[in-house]
mmCIF file of C-alpha atoms in Angstrom:
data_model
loop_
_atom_site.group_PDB
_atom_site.id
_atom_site.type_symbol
_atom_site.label_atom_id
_atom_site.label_comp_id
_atom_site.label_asym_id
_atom_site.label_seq_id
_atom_site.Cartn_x
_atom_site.Cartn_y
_atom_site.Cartn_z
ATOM 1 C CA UNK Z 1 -59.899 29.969 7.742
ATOM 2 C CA UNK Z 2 -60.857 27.701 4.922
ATOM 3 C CA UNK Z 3 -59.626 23.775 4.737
ATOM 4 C CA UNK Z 4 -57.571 24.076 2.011
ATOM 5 C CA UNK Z 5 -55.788 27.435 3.532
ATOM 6 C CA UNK Z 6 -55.013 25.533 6.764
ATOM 7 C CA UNK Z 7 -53.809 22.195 5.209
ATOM 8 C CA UNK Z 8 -51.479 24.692 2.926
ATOM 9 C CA UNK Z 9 -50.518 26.641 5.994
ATOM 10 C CA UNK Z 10 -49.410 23.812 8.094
ATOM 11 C CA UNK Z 11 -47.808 21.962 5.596
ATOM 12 C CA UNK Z 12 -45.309 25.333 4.846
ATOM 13 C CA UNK Z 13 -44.824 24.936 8.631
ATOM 14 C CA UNK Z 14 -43.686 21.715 9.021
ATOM 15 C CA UNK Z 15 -41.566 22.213 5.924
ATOM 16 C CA UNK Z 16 -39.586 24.124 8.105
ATOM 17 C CA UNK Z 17 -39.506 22.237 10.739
ATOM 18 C CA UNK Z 18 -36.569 20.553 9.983
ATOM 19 C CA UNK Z 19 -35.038 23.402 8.725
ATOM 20 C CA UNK Z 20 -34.944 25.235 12.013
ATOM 21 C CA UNK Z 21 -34.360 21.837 13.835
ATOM 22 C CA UNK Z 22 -30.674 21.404 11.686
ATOM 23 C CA UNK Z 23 -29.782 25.053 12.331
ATOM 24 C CA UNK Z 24 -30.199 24.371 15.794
ATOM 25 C CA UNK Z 25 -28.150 21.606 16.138
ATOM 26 C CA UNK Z 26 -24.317 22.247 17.068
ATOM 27 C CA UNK Z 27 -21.764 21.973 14.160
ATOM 28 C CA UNK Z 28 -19.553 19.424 13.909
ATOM 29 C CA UNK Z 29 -15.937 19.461 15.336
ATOM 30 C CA UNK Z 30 -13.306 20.185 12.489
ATOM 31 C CA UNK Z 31 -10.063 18.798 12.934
ATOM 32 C CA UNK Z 32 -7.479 20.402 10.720
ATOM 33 C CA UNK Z 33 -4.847 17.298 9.281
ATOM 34 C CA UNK Z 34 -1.618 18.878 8.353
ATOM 35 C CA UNK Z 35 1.139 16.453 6.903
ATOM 36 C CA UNK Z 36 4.294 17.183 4.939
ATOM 37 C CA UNK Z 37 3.343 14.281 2.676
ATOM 38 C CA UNK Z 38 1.793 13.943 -1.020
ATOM 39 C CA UNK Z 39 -1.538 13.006 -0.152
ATOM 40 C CA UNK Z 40 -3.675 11.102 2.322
ATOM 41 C CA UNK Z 41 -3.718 8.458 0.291
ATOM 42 C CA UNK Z 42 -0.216 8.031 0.567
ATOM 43 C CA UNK Z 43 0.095 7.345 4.489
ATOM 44 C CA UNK Z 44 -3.289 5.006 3.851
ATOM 45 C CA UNK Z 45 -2.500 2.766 6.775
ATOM 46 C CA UNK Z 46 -1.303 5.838 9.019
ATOM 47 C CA UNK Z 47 -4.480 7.673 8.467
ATOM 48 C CA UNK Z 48 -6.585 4.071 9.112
ATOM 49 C CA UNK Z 49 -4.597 3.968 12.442
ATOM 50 C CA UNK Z 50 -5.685 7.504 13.273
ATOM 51 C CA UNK Z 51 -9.420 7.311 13.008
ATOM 52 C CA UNK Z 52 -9.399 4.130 15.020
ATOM 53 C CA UNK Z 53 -7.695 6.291 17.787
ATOM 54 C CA UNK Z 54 -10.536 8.544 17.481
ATOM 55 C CA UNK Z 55 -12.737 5.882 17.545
ATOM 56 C CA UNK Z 56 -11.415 4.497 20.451
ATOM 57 C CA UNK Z 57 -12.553 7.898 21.879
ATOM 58 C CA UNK Z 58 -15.726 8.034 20.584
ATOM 59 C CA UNK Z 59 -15.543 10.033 17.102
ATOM 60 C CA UNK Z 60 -15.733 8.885 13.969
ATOM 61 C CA UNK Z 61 -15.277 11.259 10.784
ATOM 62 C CA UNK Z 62 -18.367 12.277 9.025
ATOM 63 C CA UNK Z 63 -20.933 11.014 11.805
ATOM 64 C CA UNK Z 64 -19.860 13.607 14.845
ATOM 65 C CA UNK Z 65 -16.111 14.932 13.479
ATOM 66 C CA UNK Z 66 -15.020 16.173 10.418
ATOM 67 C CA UNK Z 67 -11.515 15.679 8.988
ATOM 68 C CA UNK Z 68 -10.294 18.488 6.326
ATOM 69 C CA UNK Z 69 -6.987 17.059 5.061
ATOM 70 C CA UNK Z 70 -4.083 20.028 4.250
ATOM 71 C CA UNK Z 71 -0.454 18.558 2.006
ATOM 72 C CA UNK Z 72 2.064 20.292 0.745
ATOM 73 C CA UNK Z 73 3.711 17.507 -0.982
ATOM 74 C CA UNK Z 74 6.826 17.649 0.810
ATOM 75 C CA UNK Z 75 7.271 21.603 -0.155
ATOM 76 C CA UNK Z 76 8.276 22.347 3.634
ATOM 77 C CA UNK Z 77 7.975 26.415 2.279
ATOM 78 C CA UNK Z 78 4.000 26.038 2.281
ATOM 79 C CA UNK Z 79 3.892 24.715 5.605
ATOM 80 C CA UNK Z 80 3.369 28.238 6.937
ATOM 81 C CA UNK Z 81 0.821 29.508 4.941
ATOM 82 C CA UNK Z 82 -1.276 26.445 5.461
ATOM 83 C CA UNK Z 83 -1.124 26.283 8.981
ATOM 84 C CA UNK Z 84 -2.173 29.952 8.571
ATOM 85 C CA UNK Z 85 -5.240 29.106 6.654
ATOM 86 C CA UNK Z 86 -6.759 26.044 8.873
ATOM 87 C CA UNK Z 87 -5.907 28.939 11.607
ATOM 88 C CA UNK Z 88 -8.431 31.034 9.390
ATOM 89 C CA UNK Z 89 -10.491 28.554 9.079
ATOM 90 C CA UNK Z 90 -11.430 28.263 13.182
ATOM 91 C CA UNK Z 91 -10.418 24.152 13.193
ATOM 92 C CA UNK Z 92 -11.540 22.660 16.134
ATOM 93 C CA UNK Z 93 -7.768 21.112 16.673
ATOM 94 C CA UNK Z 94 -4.802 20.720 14.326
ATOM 95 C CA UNK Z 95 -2.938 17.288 13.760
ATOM 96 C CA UNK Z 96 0.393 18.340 12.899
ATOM 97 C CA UNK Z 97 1.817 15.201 11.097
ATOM 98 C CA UNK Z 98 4.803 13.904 8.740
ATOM 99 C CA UNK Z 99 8.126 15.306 10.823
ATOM 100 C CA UNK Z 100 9.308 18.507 12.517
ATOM 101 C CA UNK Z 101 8.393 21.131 10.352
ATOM 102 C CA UNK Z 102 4.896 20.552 10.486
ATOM 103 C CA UNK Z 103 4.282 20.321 14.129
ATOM 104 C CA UNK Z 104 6.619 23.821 14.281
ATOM 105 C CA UNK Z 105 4.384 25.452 11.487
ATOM 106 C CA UNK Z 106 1.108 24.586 13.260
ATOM 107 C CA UNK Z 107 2.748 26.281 16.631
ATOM 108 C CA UNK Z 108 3.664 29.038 14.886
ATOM 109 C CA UNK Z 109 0.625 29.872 13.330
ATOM 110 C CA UNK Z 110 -1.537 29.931 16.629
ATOM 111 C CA UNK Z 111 -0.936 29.978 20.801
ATOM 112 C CA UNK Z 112 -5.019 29.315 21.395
ATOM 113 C CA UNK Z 113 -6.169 26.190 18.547
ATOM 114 C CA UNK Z 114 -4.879 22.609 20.537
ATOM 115 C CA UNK Z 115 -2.118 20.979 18.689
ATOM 116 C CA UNK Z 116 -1.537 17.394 18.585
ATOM 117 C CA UNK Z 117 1.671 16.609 17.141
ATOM 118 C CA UNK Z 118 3.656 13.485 16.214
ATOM 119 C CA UNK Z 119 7.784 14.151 15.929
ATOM 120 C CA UNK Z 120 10.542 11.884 15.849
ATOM 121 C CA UNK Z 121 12.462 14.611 17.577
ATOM 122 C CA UNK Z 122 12.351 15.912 21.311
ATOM 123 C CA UNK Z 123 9.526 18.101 21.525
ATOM 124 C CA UNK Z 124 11.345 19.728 24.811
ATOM 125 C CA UNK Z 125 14.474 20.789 22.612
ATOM 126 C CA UNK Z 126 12.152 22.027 19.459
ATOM 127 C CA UNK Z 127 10.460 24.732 21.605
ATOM 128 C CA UNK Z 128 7.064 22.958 20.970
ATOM 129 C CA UNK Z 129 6.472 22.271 24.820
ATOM 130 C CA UNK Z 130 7.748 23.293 28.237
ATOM 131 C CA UNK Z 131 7.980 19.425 29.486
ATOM 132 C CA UNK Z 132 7.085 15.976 28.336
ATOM 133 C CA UNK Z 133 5.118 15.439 31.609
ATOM 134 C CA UNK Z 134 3.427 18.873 31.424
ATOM 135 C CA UNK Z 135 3.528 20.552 28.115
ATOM 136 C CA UNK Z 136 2.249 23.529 29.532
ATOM 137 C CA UNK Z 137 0.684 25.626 26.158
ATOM 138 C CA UNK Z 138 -1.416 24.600 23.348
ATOM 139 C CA UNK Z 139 0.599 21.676 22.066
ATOM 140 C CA UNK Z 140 0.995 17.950 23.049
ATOM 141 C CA UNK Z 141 1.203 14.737 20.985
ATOM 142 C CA UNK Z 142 3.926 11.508 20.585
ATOM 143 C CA UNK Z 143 7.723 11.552 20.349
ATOM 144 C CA UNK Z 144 7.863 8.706 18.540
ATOM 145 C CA UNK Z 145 11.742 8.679 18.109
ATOM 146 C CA UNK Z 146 14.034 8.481 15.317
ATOM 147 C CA UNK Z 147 17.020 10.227 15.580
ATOM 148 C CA UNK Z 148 17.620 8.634 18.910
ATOM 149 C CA UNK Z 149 17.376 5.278 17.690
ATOM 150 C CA UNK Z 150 20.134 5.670 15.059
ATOM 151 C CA UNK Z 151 22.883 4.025 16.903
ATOM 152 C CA UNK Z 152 20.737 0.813 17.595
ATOM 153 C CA UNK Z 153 19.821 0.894 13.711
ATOM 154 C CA UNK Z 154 23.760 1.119 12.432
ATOM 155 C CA UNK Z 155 24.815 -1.843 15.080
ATOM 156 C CA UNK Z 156 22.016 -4.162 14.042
ATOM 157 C CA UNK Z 157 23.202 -2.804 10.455
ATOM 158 C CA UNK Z 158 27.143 -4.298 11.142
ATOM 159 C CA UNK Z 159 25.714 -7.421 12.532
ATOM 160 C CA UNK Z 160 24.206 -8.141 9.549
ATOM 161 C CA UNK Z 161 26.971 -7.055 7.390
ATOM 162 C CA UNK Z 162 29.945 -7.937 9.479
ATOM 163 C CA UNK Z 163 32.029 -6.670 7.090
ATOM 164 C CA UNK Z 164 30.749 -3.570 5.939
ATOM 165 C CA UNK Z 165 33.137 -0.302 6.153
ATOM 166 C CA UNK Z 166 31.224 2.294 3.658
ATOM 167 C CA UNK Z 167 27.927 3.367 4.984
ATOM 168 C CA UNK Z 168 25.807 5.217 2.251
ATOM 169 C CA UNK Z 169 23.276 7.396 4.371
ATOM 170 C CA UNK Z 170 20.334 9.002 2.846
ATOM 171 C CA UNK Z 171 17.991 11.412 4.439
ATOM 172 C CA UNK Z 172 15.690 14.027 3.185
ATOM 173 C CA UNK Z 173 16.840 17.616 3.379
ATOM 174 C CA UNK Z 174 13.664 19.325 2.607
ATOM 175 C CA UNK Z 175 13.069 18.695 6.301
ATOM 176 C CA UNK Z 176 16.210 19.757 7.672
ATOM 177 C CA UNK Z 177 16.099 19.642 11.789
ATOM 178 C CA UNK Z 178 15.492 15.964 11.060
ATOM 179 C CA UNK Z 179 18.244 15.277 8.539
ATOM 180 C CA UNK Z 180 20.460 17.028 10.414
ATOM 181 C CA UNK Z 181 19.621 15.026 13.784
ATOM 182 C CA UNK Z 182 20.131 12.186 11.565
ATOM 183 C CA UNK Z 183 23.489 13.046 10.201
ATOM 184 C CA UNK Z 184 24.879 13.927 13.302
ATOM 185 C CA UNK Z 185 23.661 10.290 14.901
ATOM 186 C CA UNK Z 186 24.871 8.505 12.214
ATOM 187 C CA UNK Z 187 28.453 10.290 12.218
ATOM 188 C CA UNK Z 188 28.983 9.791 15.713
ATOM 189 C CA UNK Z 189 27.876 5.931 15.784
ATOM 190 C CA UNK Z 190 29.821 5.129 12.726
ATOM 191 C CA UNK Z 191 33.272 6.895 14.150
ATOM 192 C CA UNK Z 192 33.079 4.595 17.031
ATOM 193 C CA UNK Z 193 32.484 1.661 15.241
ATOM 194 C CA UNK Z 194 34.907 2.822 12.860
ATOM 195 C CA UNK Z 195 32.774 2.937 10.023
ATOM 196 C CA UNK Z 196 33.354 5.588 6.778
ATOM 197 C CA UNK Z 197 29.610 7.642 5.947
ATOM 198 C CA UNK Z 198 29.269 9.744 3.082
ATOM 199 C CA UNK Z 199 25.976 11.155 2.765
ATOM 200 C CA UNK Z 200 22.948 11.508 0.111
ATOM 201 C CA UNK Z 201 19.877 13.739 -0.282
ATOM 202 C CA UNK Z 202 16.884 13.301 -2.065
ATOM 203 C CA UNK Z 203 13.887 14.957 -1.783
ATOM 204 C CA UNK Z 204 11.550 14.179 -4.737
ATOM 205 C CA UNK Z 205 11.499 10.767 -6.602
ATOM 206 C CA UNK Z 206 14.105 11.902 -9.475
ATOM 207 C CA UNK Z 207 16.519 12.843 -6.965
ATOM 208 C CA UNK Z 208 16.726 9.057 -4.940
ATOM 209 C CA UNK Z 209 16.593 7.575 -8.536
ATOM 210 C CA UNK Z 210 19.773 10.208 -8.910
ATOM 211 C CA UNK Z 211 21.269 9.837 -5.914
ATOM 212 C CA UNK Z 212 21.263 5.416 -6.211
ATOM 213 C CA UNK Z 213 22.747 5.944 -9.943
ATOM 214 C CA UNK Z 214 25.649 7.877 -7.363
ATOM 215 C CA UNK Z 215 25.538 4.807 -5.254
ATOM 216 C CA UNK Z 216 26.597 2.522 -7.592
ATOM 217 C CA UNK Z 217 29.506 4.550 -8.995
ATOM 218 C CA UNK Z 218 30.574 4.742 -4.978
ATOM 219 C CA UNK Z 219 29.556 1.088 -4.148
ATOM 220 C CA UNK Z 220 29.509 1.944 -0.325
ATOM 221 C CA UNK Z 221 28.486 -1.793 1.804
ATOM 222 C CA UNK Z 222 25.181 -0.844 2.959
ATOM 223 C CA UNK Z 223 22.516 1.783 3.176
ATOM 224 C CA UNK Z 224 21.014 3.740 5.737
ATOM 225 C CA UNK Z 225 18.436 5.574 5.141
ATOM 226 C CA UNK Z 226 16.672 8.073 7.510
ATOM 227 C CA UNK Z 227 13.384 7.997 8.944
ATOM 228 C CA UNK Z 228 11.254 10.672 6.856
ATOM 229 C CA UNK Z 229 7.515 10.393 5.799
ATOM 230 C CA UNK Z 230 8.878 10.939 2.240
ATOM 231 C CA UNK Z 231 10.780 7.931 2.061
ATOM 232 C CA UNK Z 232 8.160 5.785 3.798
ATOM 233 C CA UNK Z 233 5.612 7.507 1.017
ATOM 234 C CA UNK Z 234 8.320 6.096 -1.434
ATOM 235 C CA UNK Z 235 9.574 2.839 0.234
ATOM 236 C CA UNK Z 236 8.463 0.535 -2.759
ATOM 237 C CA UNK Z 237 10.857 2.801 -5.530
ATOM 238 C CA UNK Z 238 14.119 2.365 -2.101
ATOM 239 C CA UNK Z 239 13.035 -1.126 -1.864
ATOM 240 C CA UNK Z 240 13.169 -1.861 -5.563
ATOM 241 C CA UNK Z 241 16.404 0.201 -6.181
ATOM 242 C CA UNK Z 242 18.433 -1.624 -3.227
ATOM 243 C CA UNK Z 243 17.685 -4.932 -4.767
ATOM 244 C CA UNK Z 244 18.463 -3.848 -7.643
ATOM 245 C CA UNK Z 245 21.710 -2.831 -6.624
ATOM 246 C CA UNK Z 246 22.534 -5.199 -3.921
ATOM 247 C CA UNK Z 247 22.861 -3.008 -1.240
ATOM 248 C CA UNK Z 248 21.652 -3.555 1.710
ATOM 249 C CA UNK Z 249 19.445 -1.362 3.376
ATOM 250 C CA UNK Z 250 18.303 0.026 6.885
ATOM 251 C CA UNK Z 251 15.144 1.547 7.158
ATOM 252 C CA UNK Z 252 13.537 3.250 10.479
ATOM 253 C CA UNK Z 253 10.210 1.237 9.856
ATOM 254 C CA UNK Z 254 8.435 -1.851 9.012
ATOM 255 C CA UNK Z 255 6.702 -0.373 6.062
ATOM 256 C CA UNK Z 256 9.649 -0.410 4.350
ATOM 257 C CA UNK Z 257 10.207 -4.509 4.736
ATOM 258 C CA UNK Z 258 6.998 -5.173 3.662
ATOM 259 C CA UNK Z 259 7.698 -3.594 0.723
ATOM 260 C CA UNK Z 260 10.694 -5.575 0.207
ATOM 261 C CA UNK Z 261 13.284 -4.371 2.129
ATOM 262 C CA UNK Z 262 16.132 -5.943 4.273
ATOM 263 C CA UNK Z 263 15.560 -4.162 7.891
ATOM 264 C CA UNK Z 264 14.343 -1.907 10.047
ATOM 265 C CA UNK Z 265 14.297 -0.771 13.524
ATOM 266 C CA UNK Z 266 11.873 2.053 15.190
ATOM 267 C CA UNK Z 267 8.453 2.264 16.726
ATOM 268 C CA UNK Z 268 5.381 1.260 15.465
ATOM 269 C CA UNK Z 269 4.345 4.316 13.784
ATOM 270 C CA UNK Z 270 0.562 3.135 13.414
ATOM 271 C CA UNK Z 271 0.410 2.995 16.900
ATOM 272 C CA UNK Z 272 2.056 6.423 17.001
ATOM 273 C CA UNK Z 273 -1.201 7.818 15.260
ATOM 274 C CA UNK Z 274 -3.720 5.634 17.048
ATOM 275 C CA UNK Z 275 -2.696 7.222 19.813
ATOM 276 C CA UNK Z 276 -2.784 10.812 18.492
ATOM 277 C CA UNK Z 277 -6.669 9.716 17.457
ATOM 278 C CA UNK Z 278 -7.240 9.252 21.152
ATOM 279 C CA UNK Z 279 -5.274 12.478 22.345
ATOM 280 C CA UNK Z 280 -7.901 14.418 19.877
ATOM 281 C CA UNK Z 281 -10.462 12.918 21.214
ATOM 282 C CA UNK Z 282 -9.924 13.764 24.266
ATOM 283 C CA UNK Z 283 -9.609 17.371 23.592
ATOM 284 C CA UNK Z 284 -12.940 17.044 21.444
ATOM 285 C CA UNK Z 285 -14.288 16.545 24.716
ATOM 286 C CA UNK Z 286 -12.764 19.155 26.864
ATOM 287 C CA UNK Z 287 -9.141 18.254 28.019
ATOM 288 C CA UNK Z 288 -6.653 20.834 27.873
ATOM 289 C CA UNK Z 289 -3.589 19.747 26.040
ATOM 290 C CA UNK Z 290 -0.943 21.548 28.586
ATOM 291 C CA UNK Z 291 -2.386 18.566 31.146
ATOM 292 C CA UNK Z 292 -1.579 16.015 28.545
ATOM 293 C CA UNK Z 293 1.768 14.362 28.912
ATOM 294 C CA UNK Z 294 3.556 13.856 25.189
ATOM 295 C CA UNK Z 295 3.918 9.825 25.105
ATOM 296 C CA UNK Z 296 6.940 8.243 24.065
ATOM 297 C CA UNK Z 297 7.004 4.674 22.542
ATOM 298 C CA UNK Z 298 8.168 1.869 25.278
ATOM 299 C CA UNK Z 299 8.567 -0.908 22.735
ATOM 300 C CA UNK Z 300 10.658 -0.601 19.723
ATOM 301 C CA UNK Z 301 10.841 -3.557 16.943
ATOM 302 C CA UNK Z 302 12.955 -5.224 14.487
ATOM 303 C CA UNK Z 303 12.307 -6.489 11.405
ATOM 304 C CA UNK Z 304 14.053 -8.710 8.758
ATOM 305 C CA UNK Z 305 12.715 -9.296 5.284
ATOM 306 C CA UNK Z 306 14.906 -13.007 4.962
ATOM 307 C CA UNK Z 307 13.867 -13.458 1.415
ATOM 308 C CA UNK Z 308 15.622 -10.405 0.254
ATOM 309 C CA UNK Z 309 18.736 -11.042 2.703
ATOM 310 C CA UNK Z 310 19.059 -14.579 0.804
ATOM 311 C CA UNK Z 311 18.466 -12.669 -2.678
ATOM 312 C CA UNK Z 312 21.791 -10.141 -1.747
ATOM 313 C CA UNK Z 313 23.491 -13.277 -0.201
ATOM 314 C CA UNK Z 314 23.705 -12.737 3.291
ATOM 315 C CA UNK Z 315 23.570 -15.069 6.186
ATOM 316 C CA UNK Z 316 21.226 -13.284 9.067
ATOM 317 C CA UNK Z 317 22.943 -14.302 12.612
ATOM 318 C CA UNK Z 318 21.362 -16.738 14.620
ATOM 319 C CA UNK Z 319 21.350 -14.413 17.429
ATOM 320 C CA UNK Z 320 19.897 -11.505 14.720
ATOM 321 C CA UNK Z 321 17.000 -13.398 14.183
ATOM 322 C CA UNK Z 322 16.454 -14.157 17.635
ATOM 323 C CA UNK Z 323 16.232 -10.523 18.653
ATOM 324 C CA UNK Z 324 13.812 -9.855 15.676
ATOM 325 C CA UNK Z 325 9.925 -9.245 16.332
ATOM 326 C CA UNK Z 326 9.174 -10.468 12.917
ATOM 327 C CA UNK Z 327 10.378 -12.164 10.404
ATOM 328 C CA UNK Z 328 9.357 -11.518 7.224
ATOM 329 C CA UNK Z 329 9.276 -15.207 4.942
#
């Protein structure tokens, strides 16, 4: 063989050296991230959380895991056919995010793909495991609570509006199992306090811009408004309104306050999904999600925005403030 045949020869080879060498290596995980919101962008700090769960487990997106990110903008009818597709589309594991629906879409759509779900509803009572301790199927995740909290939200509501007798509740009703769960809380809490509810829906930005212009015409005391990913997508436009109006306003998470509201009470979310990072990651790596208990939060906090309760002129209780986990000044 001459020189130049040889040197010609070998280089082709090694050319493909790497070639083969990529095709044998293993593709990457895909998780499939399926969320009743507008966009990733839009649950920024959520989605930060999550990756530092997976982190925590050893993954990190683009290096050895691979996120592909699935909306439907709050159109709860699309859930189905998306869950279908990342079905289609052989994900590794689905993350089924943003309230019920979502998590009951993903469970529908396959019995075999791991699910890891976060709901504020019982997971036991939605048919999406056998038990909290031992799920049992192909889904497991965090009950991070909502609907059970709603009593504890109205009575630190009261407190800080003594005399409050209206209660203007909002809630989403494009995601119905959880504005219903709502509802239902918030009617039996208020009778027993004695407190009148009328109830509003919204479920795209024109309709809470609607539904305060009804607000004012009503003037209830106070606002409640139910813990849905759409409203924490839109807590600056609530936040804004209810100063606008002078209302004050509950909200199911510290998001919310930041943003400018008066209150809230719930679980840290973040850590909700920083903990649903982890529970992929561990099913990246072989667990079986029937042996993985659903957690449930054991710390819940409040949070007052005092600027804004000066700015609608109310006095927060000594004993209010005391029980707060932050106060926002």
């Amino acid at each position: 063989m001459k020189r130049r045949a040889f040197i010609t020869l070998l280089g082709g080879a090694a050319a493909t050296w790497p070639l083969a060498a990529r095709a044998q290596q293993p593709a990457m995980p895909v998780i499939g991230f399926l969320m009743m919101g507008f966009s990733p962008q839009g649950l920024r700090v959520r989605m930060q959380a999550f990756r530092q769960g997976l982190k925590d487990a050893g993954y990190a997106e683009g290096e050895n895991v691979t996120i592909e990110h699935r909306w439907v903008e709050n159109q709860l009818d699309r859930l189905p056919d998306v869950a279908a597709d990342l079905v289609r589309r052989r994900v590794t594991v689905i993350v089924a995010t943003g309230g019920t629906a979502s998590a009951i879409a993903a469970k529908t759509a396959t019995t075999t793909i791991p699910i890891v779900f976060t709901v504020p509803e019982d997971p036991v009572r939605l048919g999406l495991v056998a038990s909290l301790a031992r799920p049992g199927g192909n889904a497991t995740g965090i009950n991070f609570f909502a609907s059970e909290l709603v009593e504890k939200r109205l009575e630190a509501l009261r407190e800080l509006v003594p005399n409050a007798v209206r209660v203007a509740v909002l809630v989403n009703p494009a995601d119905a199992s959880n504005s219903e769960a709502t509802v239902k809380g918030v009617e039996a809490a208020a009778h027993a306090m004695a407190l009148q509810v009328q109830i509003f829906r919204a479920s795209t930005s024109a309709e809470i811009q609607a539904a305060f212009e009804r607000l004012v015409r009503e003037r209830p005391d106070a606002l409640f408004v139910g813990g849905d990913p759409f409203f924490l997508v839109r807590r600056v436009q609530l936040a804004t309104l209810a100063a606008l109006h002078r209302l004050p306003a509950s909200f199911s998470n510290r998001d919310h306050v930041e943003a400018g509201g008066l209150m809230s009470y719930g679980t840290n979310i973040n850590d909700a999904f920083r903990q649903a990072g982890i529970y992929v990651g561990r099913i990246l790596k072989g667990e079986k999600p029937a042996d993985l208990p659903v957690m449930q939060p054991t710390k819940f906090e409040l949070v007052i925005n005092l600027p804004t309760a000066k700015a609608l002129g109310l006095e927060v209780p000594p004993t209010l403030l005391a029980r707060a986990d932050e106060v926002i000044e």
